[in-house]
CSV table of C-alpha atoms in Angstrom, one decimal:
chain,number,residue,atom,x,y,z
A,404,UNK,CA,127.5,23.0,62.9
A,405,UNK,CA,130.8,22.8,60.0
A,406,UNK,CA,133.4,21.4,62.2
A,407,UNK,CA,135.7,23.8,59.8
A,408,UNK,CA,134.2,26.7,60.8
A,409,UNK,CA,136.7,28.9,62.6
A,410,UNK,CA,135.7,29.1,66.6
A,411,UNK,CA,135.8,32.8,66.6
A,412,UNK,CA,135.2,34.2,63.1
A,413,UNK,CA,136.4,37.1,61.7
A,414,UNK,CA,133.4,38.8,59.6
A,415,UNK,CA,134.1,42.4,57.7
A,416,UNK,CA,131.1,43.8,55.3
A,417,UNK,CA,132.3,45.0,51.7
A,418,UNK,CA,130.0,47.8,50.0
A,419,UNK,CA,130.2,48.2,46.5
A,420,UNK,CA,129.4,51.7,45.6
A,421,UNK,CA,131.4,52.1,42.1
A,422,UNK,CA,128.6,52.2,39.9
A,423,UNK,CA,127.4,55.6,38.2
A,424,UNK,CA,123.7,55.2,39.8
A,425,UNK,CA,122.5,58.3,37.4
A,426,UNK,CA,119.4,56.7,36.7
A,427,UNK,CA,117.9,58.2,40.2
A,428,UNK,CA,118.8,61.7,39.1
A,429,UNK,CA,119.4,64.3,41.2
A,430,UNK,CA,123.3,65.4,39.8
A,431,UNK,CA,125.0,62.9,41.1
A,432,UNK,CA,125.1,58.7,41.7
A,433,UNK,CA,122.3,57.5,44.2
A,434,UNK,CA,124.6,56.2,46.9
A,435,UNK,CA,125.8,59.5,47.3
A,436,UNK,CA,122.2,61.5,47.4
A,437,UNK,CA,121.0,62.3,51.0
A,438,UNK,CA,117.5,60.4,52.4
A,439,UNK,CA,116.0,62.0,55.6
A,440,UNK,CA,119.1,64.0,55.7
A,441,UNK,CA,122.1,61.2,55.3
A,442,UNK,CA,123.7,59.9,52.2
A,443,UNK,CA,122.2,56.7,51.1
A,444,UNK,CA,125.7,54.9,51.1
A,445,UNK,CA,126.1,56.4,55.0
A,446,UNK,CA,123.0,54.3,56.4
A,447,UNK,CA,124.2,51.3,54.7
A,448,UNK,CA,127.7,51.4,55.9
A,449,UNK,CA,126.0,52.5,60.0
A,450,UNK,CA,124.0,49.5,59.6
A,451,UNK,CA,126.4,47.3,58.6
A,452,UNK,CA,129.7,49.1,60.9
A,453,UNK,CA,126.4,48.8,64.2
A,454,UNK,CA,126.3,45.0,64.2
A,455,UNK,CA,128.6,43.0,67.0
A,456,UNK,CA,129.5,40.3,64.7
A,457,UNK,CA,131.0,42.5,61.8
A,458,UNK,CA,134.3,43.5,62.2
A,459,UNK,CA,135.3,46.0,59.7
A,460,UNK,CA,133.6,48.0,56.7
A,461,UNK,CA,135.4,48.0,53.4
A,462,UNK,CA,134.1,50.0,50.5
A,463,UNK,CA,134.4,50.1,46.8
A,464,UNK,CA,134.4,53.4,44.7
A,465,UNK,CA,133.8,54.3,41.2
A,466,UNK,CA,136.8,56.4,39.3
A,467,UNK,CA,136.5,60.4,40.9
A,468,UNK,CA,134.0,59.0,43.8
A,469,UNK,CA,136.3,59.6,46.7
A,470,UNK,CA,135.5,62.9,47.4
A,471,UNK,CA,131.7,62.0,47.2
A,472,UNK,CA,132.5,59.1,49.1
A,473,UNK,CA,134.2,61.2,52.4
A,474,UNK,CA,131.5,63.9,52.2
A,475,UNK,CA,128.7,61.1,52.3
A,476,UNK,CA,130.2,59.5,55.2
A,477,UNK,CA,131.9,62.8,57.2
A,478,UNK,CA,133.8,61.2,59.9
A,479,UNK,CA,133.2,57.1,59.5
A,480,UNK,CA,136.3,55.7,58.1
A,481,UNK,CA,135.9,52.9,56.1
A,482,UNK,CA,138.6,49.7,57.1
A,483,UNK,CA,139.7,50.2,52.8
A,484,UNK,CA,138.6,52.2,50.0
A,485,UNK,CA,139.6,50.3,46.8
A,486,UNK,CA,138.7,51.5,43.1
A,487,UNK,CA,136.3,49.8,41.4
A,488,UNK,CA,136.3,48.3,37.5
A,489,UNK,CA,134.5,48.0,34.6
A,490,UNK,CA,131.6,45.6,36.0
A,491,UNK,CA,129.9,44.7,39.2
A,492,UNK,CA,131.7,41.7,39.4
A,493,UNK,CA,135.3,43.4,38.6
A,494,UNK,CA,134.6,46.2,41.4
A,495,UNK,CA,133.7,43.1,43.9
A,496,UNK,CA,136.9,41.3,43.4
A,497,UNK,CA,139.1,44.3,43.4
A,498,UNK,CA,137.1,44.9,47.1
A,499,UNK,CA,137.7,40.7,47.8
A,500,UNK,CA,141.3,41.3,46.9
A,501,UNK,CA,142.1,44.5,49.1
A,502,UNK,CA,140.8,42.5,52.1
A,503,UNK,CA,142.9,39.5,51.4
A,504,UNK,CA,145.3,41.1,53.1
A,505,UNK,CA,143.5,40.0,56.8
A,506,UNK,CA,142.1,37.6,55.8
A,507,UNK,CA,139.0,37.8,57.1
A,508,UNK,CA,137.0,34.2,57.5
A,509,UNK,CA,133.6,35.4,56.1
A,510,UNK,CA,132.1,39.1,54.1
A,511,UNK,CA,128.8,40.1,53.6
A,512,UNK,CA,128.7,42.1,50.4
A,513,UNK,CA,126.2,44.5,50.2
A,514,UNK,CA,124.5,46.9,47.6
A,515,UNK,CA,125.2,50.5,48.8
A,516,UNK,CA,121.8,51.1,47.5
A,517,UNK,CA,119.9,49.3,49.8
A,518,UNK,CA,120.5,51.8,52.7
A,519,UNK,CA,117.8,50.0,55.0
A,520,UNK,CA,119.3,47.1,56.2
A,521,UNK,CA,117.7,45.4,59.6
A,522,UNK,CA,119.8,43.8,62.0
A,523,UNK,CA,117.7,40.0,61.3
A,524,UNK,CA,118.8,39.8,58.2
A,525,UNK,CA,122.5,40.4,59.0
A,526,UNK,CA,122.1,37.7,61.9
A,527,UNK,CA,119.9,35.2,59.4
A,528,UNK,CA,122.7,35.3,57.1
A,529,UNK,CA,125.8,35.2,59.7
A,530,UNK,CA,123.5,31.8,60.8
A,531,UNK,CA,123.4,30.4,57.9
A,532,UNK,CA,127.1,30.2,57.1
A,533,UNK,CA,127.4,27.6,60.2
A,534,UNK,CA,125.8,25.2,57.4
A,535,UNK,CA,126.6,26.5,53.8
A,536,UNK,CA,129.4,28.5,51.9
A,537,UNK,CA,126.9,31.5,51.1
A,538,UNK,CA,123.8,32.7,51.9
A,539,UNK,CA,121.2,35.3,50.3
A,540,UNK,CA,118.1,37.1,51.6
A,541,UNK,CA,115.4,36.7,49.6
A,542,UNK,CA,111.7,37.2,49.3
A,543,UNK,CA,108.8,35.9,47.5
A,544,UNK,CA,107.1,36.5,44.4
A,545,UNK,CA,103.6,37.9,44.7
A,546,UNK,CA,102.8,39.6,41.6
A,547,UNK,CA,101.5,38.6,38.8
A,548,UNK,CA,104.3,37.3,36.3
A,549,UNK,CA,104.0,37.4,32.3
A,550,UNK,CA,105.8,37.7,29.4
A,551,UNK,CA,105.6,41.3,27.6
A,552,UNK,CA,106.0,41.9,23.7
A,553,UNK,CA,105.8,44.9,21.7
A,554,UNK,CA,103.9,45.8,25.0
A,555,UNK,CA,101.3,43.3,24.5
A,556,UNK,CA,100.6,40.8,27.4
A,557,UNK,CA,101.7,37.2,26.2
A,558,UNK,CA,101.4,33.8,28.9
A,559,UNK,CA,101.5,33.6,32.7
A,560,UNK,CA,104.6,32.5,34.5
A,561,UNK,CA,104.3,30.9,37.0
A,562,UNK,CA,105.8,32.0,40.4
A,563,UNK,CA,106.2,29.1,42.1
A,564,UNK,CA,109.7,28.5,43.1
A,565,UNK,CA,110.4,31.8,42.2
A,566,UNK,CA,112.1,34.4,44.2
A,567,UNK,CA,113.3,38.0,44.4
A,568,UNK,CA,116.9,38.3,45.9
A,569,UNK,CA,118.8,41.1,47.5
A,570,UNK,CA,122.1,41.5,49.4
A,571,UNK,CA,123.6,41.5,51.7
A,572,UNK,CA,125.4,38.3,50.0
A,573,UNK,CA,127.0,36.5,52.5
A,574,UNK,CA,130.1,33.7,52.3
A,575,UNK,CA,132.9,32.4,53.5
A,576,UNK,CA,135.3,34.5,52.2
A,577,UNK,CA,138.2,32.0,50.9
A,578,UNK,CA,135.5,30.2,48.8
A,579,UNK,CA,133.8,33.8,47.3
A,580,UNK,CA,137.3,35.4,46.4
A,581,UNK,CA,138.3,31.9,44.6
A,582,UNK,CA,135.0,31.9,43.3
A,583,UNK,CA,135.6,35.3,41.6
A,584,UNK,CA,138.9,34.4,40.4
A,585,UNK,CA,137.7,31.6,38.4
A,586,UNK,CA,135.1,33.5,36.7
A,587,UNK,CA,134.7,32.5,33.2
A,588,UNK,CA,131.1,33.6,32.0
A,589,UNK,CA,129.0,33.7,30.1
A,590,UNK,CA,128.4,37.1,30.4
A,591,UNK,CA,128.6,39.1,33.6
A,592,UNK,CA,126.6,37.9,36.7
A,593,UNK,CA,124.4,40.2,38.2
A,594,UNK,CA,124.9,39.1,42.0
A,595,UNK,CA,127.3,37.4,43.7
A,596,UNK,CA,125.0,34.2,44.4
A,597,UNK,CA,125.5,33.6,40.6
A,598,UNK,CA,129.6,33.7,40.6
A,599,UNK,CA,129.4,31.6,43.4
A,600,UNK,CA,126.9,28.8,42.3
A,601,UNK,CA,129.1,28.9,39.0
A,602,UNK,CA,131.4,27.8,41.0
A,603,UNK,CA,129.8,24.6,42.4
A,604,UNK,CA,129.4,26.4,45.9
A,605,UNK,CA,126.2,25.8,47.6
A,606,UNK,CA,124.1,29.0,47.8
A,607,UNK,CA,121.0,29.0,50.6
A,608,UNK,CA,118.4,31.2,51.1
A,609,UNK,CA,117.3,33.6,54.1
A,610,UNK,CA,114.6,34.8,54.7
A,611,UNK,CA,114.9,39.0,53.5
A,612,UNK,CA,113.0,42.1,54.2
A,613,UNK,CA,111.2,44.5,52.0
A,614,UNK,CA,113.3,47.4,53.7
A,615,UNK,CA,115.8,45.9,51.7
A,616,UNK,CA,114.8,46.8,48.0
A,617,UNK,CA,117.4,48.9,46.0
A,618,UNK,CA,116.6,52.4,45.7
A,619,UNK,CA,117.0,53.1,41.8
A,620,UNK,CA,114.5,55.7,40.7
A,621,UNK,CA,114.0,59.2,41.6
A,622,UNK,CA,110.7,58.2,42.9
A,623,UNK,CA,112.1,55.4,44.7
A,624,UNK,CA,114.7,58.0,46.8
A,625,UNK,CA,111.6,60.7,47.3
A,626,UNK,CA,109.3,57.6,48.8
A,627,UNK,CA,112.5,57.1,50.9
A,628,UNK,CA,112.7,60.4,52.2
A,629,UNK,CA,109.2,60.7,53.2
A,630,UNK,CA,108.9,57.6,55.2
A,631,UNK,CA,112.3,58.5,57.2
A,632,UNK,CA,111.1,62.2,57.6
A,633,UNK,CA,107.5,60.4,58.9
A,634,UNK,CA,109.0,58.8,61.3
A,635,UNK,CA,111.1,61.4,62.9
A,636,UNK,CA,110.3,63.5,66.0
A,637,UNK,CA,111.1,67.1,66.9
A,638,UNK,CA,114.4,68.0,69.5
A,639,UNK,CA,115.9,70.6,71.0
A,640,UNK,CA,119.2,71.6,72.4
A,641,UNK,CA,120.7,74.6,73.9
A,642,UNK,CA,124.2,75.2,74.6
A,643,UNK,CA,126.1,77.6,76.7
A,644,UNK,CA,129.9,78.6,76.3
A,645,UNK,CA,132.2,81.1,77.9
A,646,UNK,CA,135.8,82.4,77.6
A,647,UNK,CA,137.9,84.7,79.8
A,648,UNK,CA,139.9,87.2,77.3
A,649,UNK,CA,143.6,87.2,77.7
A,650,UNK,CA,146.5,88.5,75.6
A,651,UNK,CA,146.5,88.6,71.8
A,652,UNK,CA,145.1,90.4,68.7
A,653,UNK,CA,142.0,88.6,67.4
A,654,UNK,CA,139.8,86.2,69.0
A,655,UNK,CA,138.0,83.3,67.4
A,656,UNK,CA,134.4,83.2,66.5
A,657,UNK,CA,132.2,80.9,64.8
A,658,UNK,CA,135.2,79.8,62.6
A,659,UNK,CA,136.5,83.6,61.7
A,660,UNK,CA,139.5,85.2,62.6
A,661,UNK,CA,138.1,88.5,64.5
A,662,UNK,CA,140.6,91.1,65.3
A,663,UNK,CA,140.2,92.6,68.9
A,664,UNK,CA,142.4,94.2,71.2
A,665,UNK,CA,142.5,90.7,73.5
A,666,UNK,CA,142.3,87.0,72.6
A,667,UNK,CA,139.7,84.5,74.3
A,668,UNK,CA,141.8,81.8,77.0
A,669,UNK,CA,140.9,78.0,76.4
A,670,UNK,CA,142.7,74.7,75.7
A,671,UNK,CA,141.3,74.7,72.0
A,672,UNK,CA,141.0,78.0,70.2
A,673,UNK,CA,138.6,79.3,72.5
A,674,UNK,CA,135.9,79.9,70.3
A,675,UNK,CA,132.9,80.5,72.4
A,676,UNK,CA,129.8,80.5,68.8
A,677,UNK,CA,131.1,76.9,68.0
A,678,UNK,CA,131.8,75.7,71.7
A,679,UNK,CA,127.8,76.6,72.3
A,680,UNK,CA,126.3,75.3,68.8
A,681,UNK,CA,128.8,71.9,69.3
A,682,UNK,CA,126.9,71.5,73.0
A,683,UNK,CA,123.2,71.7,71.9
A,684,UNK,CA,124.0,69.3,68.9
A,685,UNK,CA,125.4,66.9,72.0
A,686,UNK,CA,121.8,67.8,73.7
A,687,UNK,CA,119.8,66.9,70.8
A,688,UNK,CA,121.0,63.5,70.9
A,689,UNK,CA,121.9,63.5,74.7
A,690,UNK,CA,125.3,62.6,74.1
A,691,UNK,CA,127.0,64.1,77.0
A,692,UNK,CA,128.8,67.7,76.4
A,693,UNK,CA,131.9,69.0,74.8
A,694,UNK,CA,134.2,68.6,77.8
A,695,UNK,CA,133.2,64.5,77.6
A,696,UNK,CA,133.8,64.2,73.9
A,697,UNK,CA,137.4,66.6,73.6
A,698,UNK,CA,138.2,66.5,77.4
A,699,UNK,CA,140.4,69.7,77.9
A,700,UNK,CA,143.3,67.5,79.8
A,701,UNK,CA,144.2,65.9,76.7
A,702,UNK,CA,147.3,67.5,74.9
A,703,UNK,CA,145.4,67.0,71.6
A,704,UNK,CA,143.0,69.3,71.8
A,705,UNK,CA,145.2,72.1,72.7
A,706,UNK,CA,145.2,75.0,69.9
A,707,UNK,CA,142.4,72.7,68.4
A,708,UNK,CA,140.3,73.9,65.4
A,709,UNK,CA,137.1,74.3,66.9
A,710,UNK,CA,135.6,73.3,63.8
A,711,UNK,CA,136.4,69.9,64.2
A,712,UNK,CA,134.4,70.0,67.0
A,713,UNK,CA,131.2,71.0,65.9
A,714,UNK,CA,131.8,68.7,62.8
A,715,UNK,CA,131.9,65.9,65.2
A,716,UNK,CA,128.9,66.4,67.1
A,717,UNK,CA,127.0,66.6,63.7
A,718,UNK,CA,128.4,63.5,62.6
A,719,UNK,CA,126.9,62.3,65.7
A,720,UNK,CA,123.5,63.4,65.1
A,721,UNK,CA,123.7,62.2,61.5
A,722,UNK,CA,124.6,58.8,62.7
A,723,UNK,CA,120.9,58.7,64.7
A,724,UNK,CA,119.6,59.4,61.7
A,725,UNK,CA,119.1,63.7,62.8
A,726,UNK,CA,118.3,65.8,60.7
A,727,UNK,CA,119.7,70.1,61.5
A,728,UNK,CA,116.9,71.9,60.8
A,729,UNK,CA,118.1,75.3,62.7
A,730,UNK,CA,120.6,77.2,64.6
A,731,UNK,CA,119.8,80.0,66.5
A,732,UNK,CA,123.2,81.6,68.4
A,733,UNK,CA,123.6,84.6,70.4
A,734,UNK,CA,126.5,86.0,70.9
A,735,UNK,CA,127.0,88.4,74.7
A,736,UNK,CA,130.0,90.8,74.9
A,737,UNK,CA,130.8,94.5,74.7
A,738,UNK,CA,133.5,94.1,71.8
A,739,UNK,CA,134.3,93.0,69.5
A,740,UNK,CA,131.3,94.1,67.6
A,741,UNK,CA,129.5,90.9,65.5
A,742,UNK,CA,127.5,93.1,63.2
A,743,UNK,CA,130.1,93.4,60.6
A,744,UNK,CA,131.3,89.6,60.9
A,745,UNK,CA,127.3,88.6,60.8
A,746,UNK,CA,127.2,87.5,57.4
A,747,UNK,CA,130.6,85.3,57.2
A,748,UNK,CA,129.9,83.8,60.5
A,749,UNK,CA,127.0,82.6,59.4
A,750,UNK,CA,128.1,81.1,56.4
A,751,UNK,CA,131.6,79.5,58.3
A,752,UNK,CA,128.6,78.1,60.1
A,753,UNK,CA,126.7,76.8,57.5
A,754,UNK,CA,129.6,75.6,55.8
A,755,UNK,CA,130.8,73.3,58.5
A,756,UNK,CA,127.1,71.5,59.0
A,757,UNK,CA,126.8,71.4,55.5
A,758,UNK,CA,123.6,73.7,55.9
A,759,UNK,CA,122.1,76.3,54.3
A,760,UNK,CA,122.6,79.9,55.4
A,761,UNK,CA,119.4,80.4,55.7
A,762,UNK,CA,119.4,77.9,58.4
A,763,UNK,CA,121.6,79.9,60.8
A,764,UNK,CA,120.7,82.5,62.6
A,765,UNK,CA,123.6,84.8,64.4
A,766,UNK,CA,122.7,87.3,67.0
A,767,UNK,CA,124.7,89.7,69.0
A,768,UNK,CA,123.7,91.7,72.5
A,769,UNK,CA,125.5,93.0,75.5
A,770,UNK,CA,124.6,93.1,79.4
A,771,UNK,CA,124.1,96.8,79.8
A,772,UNK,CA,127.8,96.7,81.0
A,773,UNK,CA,126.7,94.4,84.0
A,774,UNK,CA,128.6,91.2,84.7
A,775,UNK,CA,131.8,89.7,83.4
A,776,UNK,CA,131.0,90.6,80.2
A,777,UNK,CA,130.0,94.2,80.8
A,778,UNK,CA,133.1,94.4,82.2
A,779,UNK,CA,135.1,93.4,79.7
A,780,UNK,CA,136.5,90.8,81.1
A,781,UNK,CA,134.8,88.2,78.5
A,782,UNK,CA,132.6,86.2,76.4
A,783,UNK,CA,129.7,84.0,76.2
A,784,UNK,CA,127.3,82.8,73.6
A,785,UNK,CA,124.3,81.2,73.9
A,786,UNK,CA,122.7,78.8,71.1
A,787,UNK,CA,119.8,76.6,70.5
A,788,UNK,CA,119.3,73.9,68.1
A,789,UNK,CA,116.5,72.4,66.6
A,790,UNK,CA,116.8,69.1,65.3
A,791,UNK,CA,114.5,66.1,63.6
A,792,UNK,CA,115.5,62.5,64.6
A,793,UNK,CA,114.2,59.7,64.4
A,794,UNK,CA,111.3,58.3,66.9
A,795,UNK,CA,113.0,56.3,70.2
C-alpha cells in the first residue's frame, strides 16, 4: 500500500453535467431527461451519494441548468453546485476548485450520462488508488476496427492493446486539480485520464462495466427506458388519514384552500387527501408511515405544508427507482362538498408528483350520516397507489 495515503480518506464524487447534451433530443439536455421515470443525472448522483466510501456529491451545471438541475434531483442536495465553462475540461476544474475548499484526499469524476453505475466499479477504482494517482474503468475492444473514407472501408486496425474508457475517473485529488491547473494543450482533452497523464501522473486501468456506456442518442435513452421499465415489478399502497374539525373558516384539502364552516385539527395543516396519498407512497416502498418520517412531536412540522410531505415520500420512491403510475383517493365527509374543488384538486395533486392529471383520480362519498363523519364531527380519506419499482 502508498505509505502517503491518508489512513482514513476523505473521497467526494464530482458530476459534470454542464454540457448542452441536445444531441439525444427530447427538448432539453440528456442528463436532465427521465429513464424508467428518474432523471438521468438523478441515478448517477444515487449511485454515486449510496456508496460507504464517498463522502459528498458535488455537481457541475451548464449556464440556466439550475432549475433543471433541482427538478431532476427533487429533494437530493448536492454537497456544491458550481457553474460550468466553455469545455469539459474548464467545467471540471471549476468543480476541482469549489471542492478545494475541504480538501477532500481523493474524487471520482463522473459523466452524468452514464446514469448506470455498479457499486464494483466504484470499489475497483477506490482500490486502485492505494497503488496509483488515478485510475479508469475500461473495457475491451471487440469490434472490428478500420479506417473509413468518403465512406469506403480502407485497412484493419488492429485492437490489440486497445481499449474503450469510461468514468468514473478516479485520483487523488491534489495531483488531478494540479494537473488541471497546468494544462497547456494541445487542444482540449476529452477525459480526465488524458490531463492527468499530460501531466506525468500514472494512469491505471480497472476493469469497467457495459452498464456504464454514455447515453447520447435518442435511441440510446429509449433502449434505457425499456430495460429499466423490464425489470420493474408492480406495487401497491393504500393509505388512510383522518382529522377532527375544529374552529376556523376553510379546511385544507389535497393542497387547496376549501372554505367551510370549521377547520380540520392536526400538528401540520391537517390535510387529510395528502396525509392518505403521502402514506401509500410510504407503503409502496415499505418505508414506514407519515407519523415516522414528520413525527407530530417535532415543533417543525407544526402548521407544515402538507405538500412537502407528499413530495418527500415521492422522492423516496424515486430514489428506488418507482415509478407513480396512479392515484386513486376518496374523500368521506358530509361537507364540505368536493365536487366543485374536483378538478383543481386533482391537478394540485398532479402538480406536486409531477404527474399527469390524468393520473389522479379524486372521489368524494359520505356515510349515510353514520359515524364520525356522518356526524359532522370529521374527515377521512382514503387512497390507493399503484406504483412500478424495480424487482427486489
Amino acid at each position: 500500500m502508498d505509505q502517503n495515503r491518508p489512513n482514513d480518506p476523505k473521497i467526494v464524487a464530482l458530476i459534470v453535467a454542464a454540457g448542452s447534451g441536445m444531441r439525444a433530443g427530447g427538448g432539453m439536455p440528456k442528463q436532465y431527461r427521465r429513464i424508467g421515470g428518474r432523471a438521468v443525472i438523478a441515478r448517477a448522483f444515487d449511485a454515486l451519494a449510496a456508496h460507504p466510501a464517498i463522502a459528498g456529491v458535488h455537481v457541475v451545471v451548464g449556464a440556466g441548468q439550475e432549475m433543471l438541475l433541482d427538478e431532476a434531483l427533487g429533494e437530493r442536495r448536492p454537497a456544491t453546485v458550481t457553474p460550468g465553462g466553455a469545455t469539459r475540461r474548464e467545467s471540471v476544474l471549476a468543480g476541482l476548485e469549489a471542492i478545494a475548499a475541504i480538501p477532500p484526499t481523493h474524487v471520482l469524476i463522473h459523466d452524468a450520462a452514464r446514469p448506470f453505475l455498479p457499486v464494483a466499479v466504484i470499489d475497483r477504482l477506490i482500490a486502485a488508488l492505494d497503488e496509483t494517482p488515478g485510475a479508469v474503468p475500461a473495457l475491451p475492444v471487440v469490434d472490428t476496427l478500420v479506417r473509413v473514407d468518403a465512406d469506403a472501408l480502407g485497412d484493419t486496425v488492429s485492437r490489440d492493446g486497445l481499449a474503450r474508457v469510461q468514468t468514473p475517473q478516479a485520483f487523488r485529488f491534489d495531483a488531478i486539480l494540479a494537473a488541471h491547473r497546468g494544462w497547456t494543450g494541445p487542444g482540449e482533452p476529452t477525459d480526465d485520464a488524458q490531463v492527468a497523464r499530460h501531466a506525468g501522473l500514472a494512469v491505471t486501468a480497472v476493469p469497467g462495466d457495459a452498464m456504464l456506456d454514455k447515453l447520447t442518442h435518442e435511441a440510446d435513452l429509449a433502449a434505457a427506458d425499456t430495460r429499466l421499465v423490464a425489470a420493474m415489478t408492480s406495487r401497491t399502497g393504500m393509505g388512510f388519514d383522518v382529522h377532527a374539525f375544529a374552529e376556523g373558516d376553510h379546511v385544507m384539502l389535497c393542497g387547496l384552500r376549501v372554505p367551510h364552516t370549521q377547520a380540520l385539527a392536526g400538528h401540520s395543516d391537517a390535510d387529510v387527501g395528502l396525509h392518505a396519498i403521502t402514506d401509500a407512497l410510504l407503503g409502496t416502498i415499505a418505508d414506514g408511515d407519515i407519523g415516522s418520517h414528520f413525527p407530530p412531536s417535532d415543533p417543525r412540522w407544526r402548521g407544515a405544508d402538507s405538500a412537502t410531505f407528499l413530495r418527500h415520500a415521492a422522492s423516496l420512491v424515486a430514489a428506488q427507482g418507482g415509478v407513480i403510475d396512479h392515484v386513486d383517493l376518496t374523500i368521506i365527509c358530509e361537507a364540505p362538498k368536493v365536487g366543485p374543488h374536483r378538478t383543481a384538486m386533482r391537478e394540485r395533486v398532479a402538480e406536486i408528483l409531477d404527474l399527469p392529471t390524468g393520473r389522479i383520480s379524486i372521489k368524494a362519498t359520505t356515510t349515510e350520516r353514520l359515524g364520525f363523519t356522518g356526524r359532522g364531527e370529521g374527515m377521512a380519506a382514503q387512497a390507493v397507489v399503484s406504483v412500478r419499482a424495480p424487482l427486489s
